[in-house]
Amino acid sequence: MTNDLNNGAAAGGSFFSVTYEIARSGYETLLINGKYIHSKFKPETDSENIVFPGTCIIAIYGLGLAYHVNNIAISNPDSIIIVYEPLLDVFNHTKELLKQFPAGKNVFIINNFDTNYILDLLDSVFPYSFLRLKTYTHIGYRNINTECETIFFENISKAYKTIVQNIMTEANFIPLWFKNTVYNFSFLKKSSIVTITHSCNQDDIAVICGAGPTLDDSISFLRYYREKLTIFATDTALLPLSEAGIVPDVVVCLDGQQWSIEDFVTQFSSDTVFLFDILGLPAIQHYNENIVYTSHSYKKNSFQDWMFKSINCKSGLINTGGTVTDYCLDIAVKAGFKNIVFAGYDMSFPGNKTHARGTPYHKRVVNNSNYFLTISDQFLKSISQRNPVYEKNNSGKLLFTDFVMSNYRSYLENYIAMFKDIHFYSASDEAVRIEGVTYINPDDFFSSVSSVKRVMCYEKIAINSGDISILFEKLSASLFIYSTKLSDILNSINWDSLTNELLASINSLMDEIFTLYPFLNSFNIMTDIILDGKGIDCLSVLYAKHKSFRLLQSIYFVIRTLQKAANR
């Protein structure tokens, strides 16, 4: 069978003759422009025994008939494989075949090398642990559209670096998030985990209030049209709104850091629903009674992932691109709003400022200012320490932003693109332009709508606090046993004369612990990244030494945290 086709952008506009034959072993084989891509004798043995050390992201250029993909997947069972096929005919012919292969569950086949597409894919499959990136070009594809091959590997490398950068940032918060999650689960006698339900009509409007500088300009219309609007406020926007006499309907908190308590030092209206992520700061419970918990879409191998599976809790997970404003947005979407307006979500620094007036950060800047250190100087100093990027607003004006916020914008655009039946608006022309968002004049827009503010609705998920206590007790006891085993081994060995048998026993024990409690990987992310940067692979003695000591420290931290939570 022969098909001449023009695969467009994927094939660089070239024509390729694609032929399928039956090999001597009885399996189908593939020819492109008369050249055998797989063996004409035994294609099913293609790329057997190719093993990449450790758990990796393996990027493969060339799908062919997927024999090599299946064999690499079998030889690397814990790795995640992303395969790019430049020829659409081959892609369509083969993509269903991997479903028949036993190793297909961690294999993702794509025909799109757009950076954002690859970034979304990587983000969805990347666990809370460090994975090395390995690239592999099938030998039969080495002269098939080399430009396409280069772009694919460049884009997957860019996406990988972005994911790793995000993981490195989050790695600093893993102990804090673990502690907060444990304490908040312990508080479930007083509060609940909830699932968001529909709470509005078709024409109702939700306003998502961030704490960006343009929130100052939004206060007037928020106050004037208050009865038409259901206001979702991020935690940092709460004080500016409250000081302006605006009581939000919903306040959302994703931040678990200690200074977030500054947003909640005042008692607020009992009409406001406080939706806290399960990893939010537990101490805020003492300031407000009307608090319920939600959970964001946690990554595989996170403690939240392990915890929810252990108690068989299927909560309505909230999507977030890393900011609390995204979290607010997804809650509004899940509540059924079809008209959503952003206010104070700038993703830039309008007027060379970072925050709206009245936020705790802005107040600190004002209090620290003097003749020699002005408010503007402090904002400029904060901005200058970021990784600078320029983006355009709706009028085409260049705005100063940074690498992190530029990533947030990309996430938001991809999120908005999923909802064709929802209208998204921005109340400020000074914010970064977001594809899919319409820019409005607030007075013209709100004066012409018949929206009514709504009360937030949710369903409580039944969780027995006694079951949580028992789970924590069992976890603590099990980890104590493993810590004793690991400590005994580490105290008895001489690293300078370590035998292969003893090295194998250390690695085997660590594998057993990580298999039972995969969230412990998240405590070791920075160790993995540092060792990888020094070229130390997972088979070396030095790797086992650093990894095992770090694992033991992590276990001790987890046990101490569980014990403290039990005594609160």
Coordinates of C-alpha atoms in Angstrom, one line a residue:
M1 CA 0.0 0.0 0.0
T2 CA 1.5 3.4 -1.0
N3 CA 0.3 6.9 -0.1
D4 CA 1.8 10.0 -1.5
L5 CA 1.0 12.9 0.9
N6 CA 1.9 16.4 1.8
N7 CA 2.1 16.6 5.5
G8 CA 2.2 20.4 5.5
A9 CA 4.0 22.1 8.4
A10 CA 4.8 18.8 10.1
A11 CA 6.7 17.6 7.1
G12 CA 8.2 20.9 6.0
G13 CA 6.0 20.9 2.8
S14 CA 7.8 17.8 1.3
F15 CA 6.1 14.9 -0.3
F16 CA 6.8 11.5 1.2
S17 CA 5.9 8.0 -0.2
V18 CA 4.8 5.9 2.7
T19 CA 4.7 2.1 2.1
Y20 CA 3.7 -0.8 4.4
E21 CA 5.0 -4.4 3.8
I22 CA 4.9 -7.7 5.7
A23 CA 8.3 -8.6 7.1
R24 CA 9.7 -12.2 7.1
S25 CA 8.7 -12.6 10.8
G26 CA 5.1 -11.8 9.8
Y27 CA 4.9 -8.3 11.3
E28 CA 4.2 -5.2 9.3
T29 CA 7.1 -3.0 8.5
L30 CA 7.4 0.5 7.1
L31 CA 9.2 2.2 4.2
I32 CA 9.4 5.9 3.6
N33 CA 10.6 7.0 0.1
G34 CA 11.6 3.4 -0.5
K35 CA 13.8 3.2 2.7
Y36 CA 13.1 0.7 5.4
I37 CA 12.4 2.4 8.7
H38 CA 12.2 -0.9 10.5
S39 CA 13.9 -4.2 9.7
K40 CA 12.5 -6.1 6.8
F41 CA 13.3 -9.3 8.8
K42 CA 12.2 -8.8 12.4
P43 CA 10.9 -5.3 12.9
E44 CA 9.4 -6.2 16.3
T45 CA 12.9 -6.3 17.8
D46 CA 13.6 -2.7 16.9
S47 CA 15.5 -0.8 19.7
E48 CA 15.4 -3.7 22.2
N49 CA 17.4 -3.3 25.4
I50 CA 17.8 0.5 25.2
V51 CA 17.8 1.5 28.8
F52 CA 18.1 5.0 30.2
P53 CA 19.4 5.1 33.9
G54 CA 16.7 6.2 36.4
T55 CA 13.3 7.5 35.7
C56 CA 13.2 9.9 32.8
I57 CA 11.2 11.9 30.3
I58 CA 12.2 10.3 27.0
A59 CA 11.5 12.4 23.9
I60 CA 11.5 10.3 20.8
Y61 CA 11.6 11.7 17.2
G62 CA 9.9 9.3 14.8
L63 CA 7.0 7.0 15.6
G64 CA 7.1 4.6 12.7
L65 CA 5.1 1.5 13.5
A66 CA 6.0 2.0 17.2
Y67 CA 8.0 -1.2 17.7
H68 CA 11.0 0.8 19.1
V69 CA 8.6 2.8 21.2
N70 CA 7.1 -0.3 22.8
N71 CA 10.5 -1.9 23.4
I72 CA 11.9 1.3 25.0
A73 CA 8.8 1.5 27.2
I74 CA 9.3 -2.1 28.3
S75 CA 13.0 -1.5 29.1
N76 CA 12.1 1.8 30.9
P77 CA 8.8 1.0 32.7
D78 CA 8.8 4.0 35.1
S79 CA 9.8 6.6 32.5
I80 CA 7.4 8.9 30.6
I81 CA 7.8 8.7 26.8
I82 CA 6.7 11.5 24.4
V83 CA 6.9 10.5 20.7
Y84 CA 6.7 13.1 17.9
E85 CA 5.7 11.8 14.4
P86 CA 6.3 14.3 11.6
L87 CA 4.3 12.4 9.0
L88 CA 0.5 12.6 9.4
D89 CA -0.2 9.4 7.5
V90 CA 2.1 7.4 9.7
F91 CA 0.7 9.2 12.8
N92 CA -2.9 8.3 12.0
H93 CA -1.9 4.7 11.0
T94 CA 0.0 3.9 14.1
K95 CA -1.4 5.9 17.0
E96 CA -4.0 3.2 17.8
L97 CA -1.4 0.4 17.8
L98 CA 0.1 1.4 21.1
K99 CA -3.1 0.7 22.9
Q100 CA -2.6 -2.9 22.1
F101 CA 0.9 -2.9 23.5
P102 CA 1.5 -3.8 27.2
A103 CA 3.8 -0.8 27.8
G104 CA 1.5 1.9 26.4
K105 CA 0.2 3.6 29.6
N106 CA 3.1 6.0 29.9
V107 CA 3.5 6.8 26.2
F108 CA 2.1 9.9 24.6
I109 CA 2.1 10.3 20.8
I110 CA 1.9 13.8 19.3
N111 CA 1.9 15.4 15.9
N112 CA 2.1 19.0 17.3
F113 CA 5.4 20.6 18.4
D114 CA 4.0 23.9 19.6
T115 CA 5.8 24.9 22.8
N116 CA 2.6 25.6 24.8
Y117 CA 1.0 22.3 23.7
I118 CA 4.1 20.4 24.8
L119 CA 4.3 22.5 28.0
D120 CA 0.7 21.5 28.9
L121 CA 1.4 17.9 28.1
L122 CA 4.5 17.8 30.3
D123 CA 2.8 19.6 33.1
S124 CA 0.0 17.1 33.1
V125 CA 2.2 14.1 33.3
F126 CA 5.2 15.4 35.3
P127 CA 5.1 13.9 38.9
Y128 CA 6.3 15.6 42.0
S129 CA 9.8 14.4 41.6
F130 CA 12.7 15.2 39.3
L131 CA 12.9 13.4 36.0
R132 CA 15.9 13.8 33.6
L133 CA 15.2 14.6 30.0
K134 CA 16.6 12.1 27.4
T135 CA 16.3 12.5 23.6
Y136 CA 16.3 9.7 21.1
T137 CA 15.9 9.8 17.3
H138 CA 15.0 6.5 15.6
I139 CA 17.7 5.6 13.2
G140 CA 15.3 5.4 10.3
Y141 CA 14.2 9.1 10.9
R142 CA 17.7 10.7 11.0
N143 CA 17.3 12.2 7.5
I144 CA 13.6 12.8 7.5
N145 CA 12.9 16.5 8.0
T146 CA 15.8 17.4 10.2
E147 CA 14.4 20.9 10.7
C148 CA 11.3 19.4 12.2
E149 CA 13.5 17.2 14.5
T150 CA 15.4 20.2 15.7
I151 CA 12.3 22.2 16.5
F152 CA 10.7 19.3 18.4
F153 CA 13.8 18.8 20.6
E154 CA 14.2 22.5 21.1
N155 CA 10.6 23.0 22.1
I156 CA 10.5 20.0 24.4
S157 CA 13.7 21.3 26.0
K158 CA 12.2 24.7 26.6
A159 CA 9.0 23.2 28.1
Y160 CA 11.1 20.9 30.3
K161 CA 13.2 23.8 31.6
T162 CA 10.0 25.7 32.5
I163 CA 8.6 22.7 34.3
V164 CA 11.8 22.1 36.2
Q165 CA 12.1 25.8 37.1
N166 CA 8.5 25.7 38.5
I167 CA 9.4 22.5 40.4
M168 CA 12.5 24.1 41.8
T169 CA 10.4 27.0 43.0
E170 CA 7.8 24.7 44.5
A171 CA 10.4 22.5 46.1
N172 CA 11.2 25.3 48.6
F173 CA 7.6 25.0 49.9
I174 CA 7.2 21.2 50.1
P175 CA 7.8 21.0 53.9
L176 CA 5.5 23.9 54.5
W177 CA 2.7 22.5 52.3
F178 CA 3.1 19.1 53.9
K179 CA 2.8 20.5 57.4
N180 CA -0.2 22.7 56.5
T181 CA -2.0 19.8 54.8
V182 CA -1.5 17.6 57.9
Y183 CA -2.7 20.3 60.3
N184 CA -5.7 21.2 58.1
F185 CA -6.8 17.6 57.8
S186 CA -6.6 17.5 61.6
F187 CA -8.9 20.5 61.8
L188 CA -11.7 18.8 59.8
K189 CA -13.7 18.4 63.1
K190 CA -14.3 22.2 62.7
S191 CA -14.4 22.5 59.0
S192 CA -15.1 20.5 55.8
I193 CA -13.7 19.7 52.4
V194 CA -16.2 20.8 49.7
T195 CA -17.0 20.4 46.1
I196 CA -18.2 23.5 44.2
T197 CA -21.7 23.4 42.8
H198 CA -23.7 25.6 40.3
S199 CA -24.9 28.8 42.0
C200 CA -25.9 31.2 39.3
N201 CA -28.0 32.0 36.2
Q202 CA -26.9 32.4 32.6
D203 CA -26.6 36.2 32.7
D204 CA -24.9 36.6 36.1
I205 CA -21.5 38.1 36.3
A206 CA -18.5 37.0 38.4
V207 CA -15.7 39.5 39.0
I208 CA -12.3 38.0 39.8
C209 CA -10.3 40.5 41.9
G210 CA -6.6 40.2 42.0
A211 CA -4.2 42.5 43.9
G212 CA -2.5 44.0 40.9
P213 CA -2.0 47.8 40.7
T214 CA -5.1 48.3 38.5
L215 CA -7.4 47.1 41.3
D216 CA -7.1 50.8 42.5
D217 CA -9.0 51.9 39.3
S218 CA -11.6 49.1 39.7
I219 CA -12.8 50.1 43.2
S220 CA -15.2 52.7 42.0
F221 CA -17.2 50.5 39.7
L222 CA -17.1 47.5 42.1
R223 CA -18.7 49.7 44.7
Y224 CA -21.3 51.3 42.4
Y225 CA -22.5 48.1 40.7
R226 CA -22.0 45.9 43.8
E227 CA -25.5 44.4 43.8
K228 CA -25.1 43.2 40.2
L229 CA -21.8 41.4 40.8
T230 CA -20.6 38.2 42.5
I231 CA -17.1 39.2 43.7
F232 CA -14.4 36.5 44.0
A233 CA -11.5 38.0 45.9
T234 CA -8.0 36.6 46.2
D235 CA -6.6 36.6 49.7
T236 CA -4.3 39.6 48.9
A237 CA -7.1 41.6 47.4
L238 CA -9.3 41.2 50.5
L239 CA -8.0 44.1 52.6
P240 CA -8.1 46.7 49.8
L241 CA -11.7 45.8 49.0
S242 CA -12.7 45.7 52.7
E243 CA -11.1 49.2 53.3
A244 CA -13.2 50.5 50.4
G245 CA -16.4 49.1 52.0
I246 CA -16.7 46.2 49.5
V247 CA -17.6 42.9 51.1
P248 CA -16.5 40.0 48.7
D249 CA -18.9 37.1 48.3
V250 CA -16.1 34.6 48.1
V251 CA -12.4 34.8 49.3
V252 CA -10.0 32.3 48.0
C253 CA -6.6 31.5 49.6
L254 CA -4.0 29.3 48.0
D255 CA -1.0 30.6 49.9
G256 CA 0.3 28.6 52.9
Q257 CA 3.1 31.0 54.0
Q258 CA 3.1 32.7 57.3
W259 CA 2.7 36.3 56.0
S260 CA -0.6 35.4 54.4
I261 CA -2.1 35.8 57.9
E262 CA -1.7 39.6 57.4
D263 CA -4.6 39.4 54.9
F264 CA -7.0 38.0 57.6
V265 CA -6.2 39.9 60.8
T266 CA -9.6 41.5 60.8
Q267 CA -13.0 39.8 61.4
F268 CA -15.0 39.8 58.2
S269 CA -18.7 39.5 57.3
S270 CA -20.3 36.2 58.0
D271 CA -21.8 36.5 54.5
T272 CA -18.4 35.9 52.9
V273 CA -17.4 32.3 52.1
F274 CA -13.7 31.6 52.7
L275 CA -12.5 28.9 50.4
F276 CA -9.0 27.7 51.4
D277 CA -6.9 25.2 49.6
I278 CA -6.0 22.3 51.9
L279 CA -2.4 23.5 52.0
G280 CA -3.4 27.0 53.2
L281 CA -2.1 28.4 56.5
P282 CA -3.8 26.6 59.4
A283 CA -3.5 29.6 61.8
I284 CA -6.1 31.6 59.8
Q285 CA -8.7 29.2 61.3
H286 CA -8.5 31.3 64.5
Y287 CA -9.6 34.5 62.7
N288 CA -12.6 33.3 60.7
E289 CA -15.2 30.7 61.3
N290 CA -16.8 30.5 57.9
I291 CA -13.9 28.6 56.3
V292 CA -14.2 25.5 54.1
Y293 CA -11.5 23.7 52.2
T294 CA -11.0 22.8 48.6
S295 CA -8.0 21.2 46.9
H296 CA -6.2 22.1 43.7
S297 CA -5.4 19.5 41.1
Y298 CA -2.4 18.1 42.8
K299 CA 0.5 16.5 41.0
K300 CA 1.1 12.8 40.9
N301 CA 3.3 11.7 43.9
S302 CA 2.4 14.7 46.0
F303 CA 1.3 14.2 49.6
Q304 CA -2.1 15.6 48.7
D305 CA -2.4 12.9 46.0
W306 CA -1.4 10.2 48.4
M307 CA -3.7 11.5 51.1
F308 CA -6.9 11.8 49.0
K309 CA -6.4 8.3 47.6
S310 CA -5.7 6.9 51.1
I311 CA -9.1 8.2 52.4
N312 CA -10.8 7.5 49.1
C313 CA -11.9 11.2 48.9
K314 CA -13.0 12.3 45.4
S315 CA -13.2 16.0 45.8
G316 CA -14.0 18.4 43.0
L317 CA -10.4 19.5 42.3
I318 CA -9.6 23.1 41.4
N319 CA -7.3 23.8 38.5
T320 CA -4.5 26.4 38.9
G321 CA -1.7 27.6 36.8
G322 CA 0.2 28.6 39.9
T323 CA -1.6 31.8 41.0
V324 CA -4.5 32.2 43.4
T325 CA -6.3 34.2 40.6
D326 CA -6.4 31.1 38.4
Y327 CA -7.8 29.2 41.4
C328 CA -10.5 31.9 41.8
L329 CA -11.3 31.6 38.1
D330 CA -11.7 27.9 38.1
I331 CA -14.0 28.1 41.1
A332 CA -16.2 30.7 39.3
V333 CA -16.3 28.4 36.2
K334 CA -17.3 25.4 38.4
A335 CA -20.0 27.6 40.0
G336 CA -21.5 28.0 36.5
F337 CA -20.7 31.6 35.6
K338 CA -20.8 32.4 31.9
N339 CA -19.6 36.0 32.2
I340 CA -16.3 36.5 34.1
V341 CA -14.5 39.8 34.5
F342 CA -10.9 40.3 35.7
A343 CA -10.1 43.2 37.9
G344 CA -6.5 43.8 39.2
Y345 CA -5.2 40.7 37.4
D346 CA -2.4 42.6 35.6
M347 CA 0.5 40.0 35.2
S348 CA 2.7 43.1 34.8
F349 CA 3.8 46.2 36.7
P350 CA 1.6 49.1 35.6
G351 CA 3.0 52.4 36.8
N352 CA 6.1 50.5 38.0
K353 CA 4.1 49.1 40.9
T354 CA 3.7 45.5 42.0
H355 CA 0.6 45.7 44.3
A356 CA -2.6 47.7 44.8
R357 CA -3.0 50.2 47.6
G358 CA -4.1 48.7 50.9
T359 CA -2.5 45.3 50.4
P360 CA -0.2 44.2 53.2
Y361 CA 2.8 44.5 50.9
H362 CA 1.9 48.0 49.8
K363 CA 1.5 49.0 53.5
R364 CA 5.0 47.6 54.3
V365 CA 6.5 49.6 51.4
V366 CA 4.7 52.8 52.7
N367 CA 5.8 52.2 56.3
N368 CA 9.4 51.6 55.2
S369 CA 9.6 54.7 52.9
N370 CA 11.5 57.8 53.8
Y371 CA 13.3 60.7 52.1
F372 CA 16.2 58.5 51.0
L373 CA 14.1 55.4 50.1
T374 CA 10.9 56.4 48.4
I375 CA 7.9 54.2 47.6
S376 CA 8.8 54.2 44.0
D377 CA 12.4 53.2 44.8
Q378 CA 11.2 50.2 46.7
F379 CA 8.9 49.0 43.9
L380 CA 11.6 49.5 41.3
K381 CA 14.1 47.6 43.4
S382 CA 11.6 44.7 43.8
I383 CA 10.9 44.7 40.0
S384 CA 14.6 44.8 39.1
Q385 CA 15.3 41.6 40.9
R386 CA 13.0 39.6 38.6
N387 CA 13.7 38.0 35.2
P388 CA 12.5 40.7 32.8
V389 CA 10.2 40.1 29.9
Y390 CA 8.1 42.5 27.9
E391 CA 4.5 41.8 26.9
K392 CA 1.9 44.0 25.1
N393 CA -1.4 45.3 26.5
N394 CA -4.6 45.6 24.5
S395 CA -3.4 48.8 22.9
G396 CA -0.1 47.4 21.8
K397 CA 1.9 49.2 24.5
L398 CA 4.9 47.3 25.9
L399 CA 4.5 46.4 29.5
F400 CA 7.3 45.3 31.8
T401 CA 6.6 41.8 33.3
D402 CA 8.7 38.8 34.2
F403 CA 9.3 35.2 33.1
V404 CA 7.1 33.7 35.8
M405 CA 4.1 35.9 35.0
S406 CA 4.6 35.3 31.3
N407 CA 4.2 31.6 32.0
Y408 CA 1.0 32.3 34.0
R409 CA -0.4 34.2 31.0
S410 CA 0.3 31.2 28.7
Y411 CA -1.5 28.9 31.2
L412 CA -4.5 31.3 31.4
E413 CA -4.8 31.5 27.6
N414 CA -4.8 27.7 27.3
Y415 CA -7.4 27.5 30.1
I416 CA -9.7 30.1 28.5
A417 CA -9.5 28.4 25.1
M418 CA -11.2 25.3 26.6
F419 CA -14.5 27.2 27.4
K420 CA -16.1 28.3 24.2
D421 CA -19.4 29.1 25.9
I422 CA -17.9 31.4 28.6
H423 CA -17.2 35.1 28.0
F424 CA -14.1 36.5 29.6
Y425 CA -13.5 40.2 30.1
S426 CA -10.9 42.5 31.5
A427 CA -11.7 45.8 33.2
S428 CA -8.3 47.4 32.6
D429 CA -6.5 48.3 29.4
E430 CA -3.2 48.4 31.4
A431 CA -3.1 44.7 32.0
V432 CA -1.2 42.3 29.8
R433 CA -3.2 41.2 26.7
I434 CA -4.6 37.8 27.2
E435 CA -5.8 35.9 24.1
G436 CA -9.5 35.1 24.5
V437 CA -10.3 38.1 26.8
T438 CA -12.4 41.0 25.7
Y439 CA -11.4 44.5 27.1
I440 CA -14.4 46.6 28.3
N441 CA -15.3 50.0 29.6
P442 CA -16.7 49.0 33.0
D443 CA -19.4 51.6 33.2
D444 CA -20.7 51.0 29.7
F445 CA -20.6 47.2 30.3
F446 CA -22.1 46.9 33.8
S447 CA -24.9 49.5 33.2
S448 CA -26.3 47.5 30.4
V449 CA -26.5 44.0 32.1
S450 CA -29.2 42.5 34.3
S451 CA -26.9 40.4 36.5
V452 CA -27.6 39.7 40.2
K453 CA -25.0 38.8 42.9
R454 CA -25.2 35.2 44.1
V455 CA -24.5 33.2 47.2
M456 CA -21.7 30.6 46.8
C457 CA -23.0 27.0 46.9
Y458 CA -21.0 23.9 47.7
E459 CA -21.5 20.3 48.9
K460 CA -19.6 19.0 51.9
I461 CA -17.6 15.8 51.4
A462 CA -18.1 13.3 54.2
I463 CA -14.7 12.6 55.9
N464 CA -14.4 10.9 59.3
S465 CA -11.8 12.8 61.4
G466 CA -11.2 9.6 63.4
D467 CA -10.1 7.9 60.2
I468 CA -7.7 10.7 59.6
S469 CA -6.2 10.2 63.0
I470 CA -5.8 6.5 62.5
L471 CA -4.2 7.0 59.0
F472 CA -1.6 9.4 60.5
E473 CA -0.8 7.0 63.3
K474 CA -0.3 4.1 60.9
L475 CA 1.9 6.3 58.6
S476 CA 4.0 7.5 61.5
A477 CA 4.5 3.9 62.8
S478 CA 5.4 2.5 59.4
L479 CA 7.9 5.3 58.6
F480 CA 9.5 4.9 62.0
I481 CA 10.2 1.2 61.2
Y482 CA 11.7 2.2 57.8
S483 CA 13.7 5.0 59.3
T484 CA 15.2 2.5 61.8
K485 CA 16.1 0.1 59.0
L486 CA 17.7 2.8 56.9
S487 CA 19.5 4.3 59.8
D488 CA 21.0 1.0 60.8
I489 CA 22.4 0.4 57.3
L490 CA 23.8 3.9 57.0
N491 CA 25.5 3.7 60.4
S492 CA 27.1 0.4 59.7
I493 CA 28.7 1.1 56.3
N494 CA 32.0 2.5 55.1
W495 CA 31.3 4.6 52.0
D496 CA 34.9 4.4 50.9
S497 CA 34.7 0.6 50.6
L498 CA 31.1 0.1 49.7
T499 CA 30.4 -3.3 48.1
N500 CA 28.0 -3.7 45.2
E501 CA 25.8 -5.9 47.4
L502 CA 25.4 -3.3 50.1
L503 CA 24.8 -0.6 47.5
A504 CA 22.1 -2.7 46.0
S505 CA 20.5 -3.2 49.4
I506 CA 20.4 0.5 50.1
N507 CA 18.8 1.2 46.7
S508 CA 16.4 -1.6 47.2
L509 CA 15.2 -0.2 50.6
M510 CA 14.9 3.3 49.2
D511 CA 12.9 1.9 46.2
E512 CA 10.6 0.1 48.6
I513 CA 10.0 3.3 50.7
F514 CA 9.4 5.5 47.6
T515 CA 7.0 2.9 46.2
L516 CA 4.9 2.8 49.4
Y517 CA 5.2 6.6 50.1
P518 CA 5.9 8.3 46.7
F519 CA 5.3 11.8 48.2
L520 CA 8.7 11.4 49.9
N521 CA 10.2 12.0 46.4
S522 CA 9.0 15.6 46.6
F523 CA 11.3 16.3 49.6
N524 CA 14.3 15.1 47.5
I525 CA 13.7 17.2 44.3
M526 CA 16.6 19.6 45.0
T527 CA 19.0 16.8 45.8
D528 CA 18.1 15.1 42.5
I529 CA 18.6 18.3 40.6
I530 CA 21.9 19.1 42.2
L531 CA 23.3 15.6 41.6
D532 CA 22.1 15.6 38.0
G533 CA 23.8 19.0 37.5
K534 CA 27.1 17.4 38.7
G535 CA 26.7 14.5 36.4
I536 CA 26.1 12.0 39.2
D537 CA 23.6 9.3 38.0
C538 CA 21.4 7.1 40.1
L539 CA 23.8 4.1 39.9
S540 CA 26.7 5.7 41.7
V541 CA 27.8 5.4 45.3
L542 CA 27.7 9.2 45.7
Y543 CA 24.1 9.3 44.6
A544 CA 23.0 6.6 47.0
K545 CA 24.9 8.4 49.9
H546 CA 23.2 11.8 49.3
K547 CA 19.8 10.4 48.5
S548 CA 19.6 8.0 51.5
F549 CA 20.6 10.7 54.0
R550 CA 18.2 13.1 52.5
L551 CA 15.4 10.5 52.6
L552 CA 16.1 9.8 56.3
Q553 CA 15.9 13.5 57.1
S554 CA 12.6 13.7 55.2
I555 CA 11.2 10.7 57.2
Y556 CA 12.1 12.3 60.5
F557 CA 10.5 15.5 59.4
V558 CA 7.3 13.7 58.4
I559 CA 7.1 11.8 61.7
R560 CA 7.7 14.9 63.8
T561 CA 5.0 16.8 61.9
L562 CA 2.5 14.0 62.4
Q563 CA 3.2 13.8 66.1
K564 CA 2.8 17.6 66.5
A565 CA -0.5 17.5 64.7
A566 CA -1.8 14.7 67.0
N567 CA -1.0 16.8 70.0
R568 CA -2.7 20.0 68.8

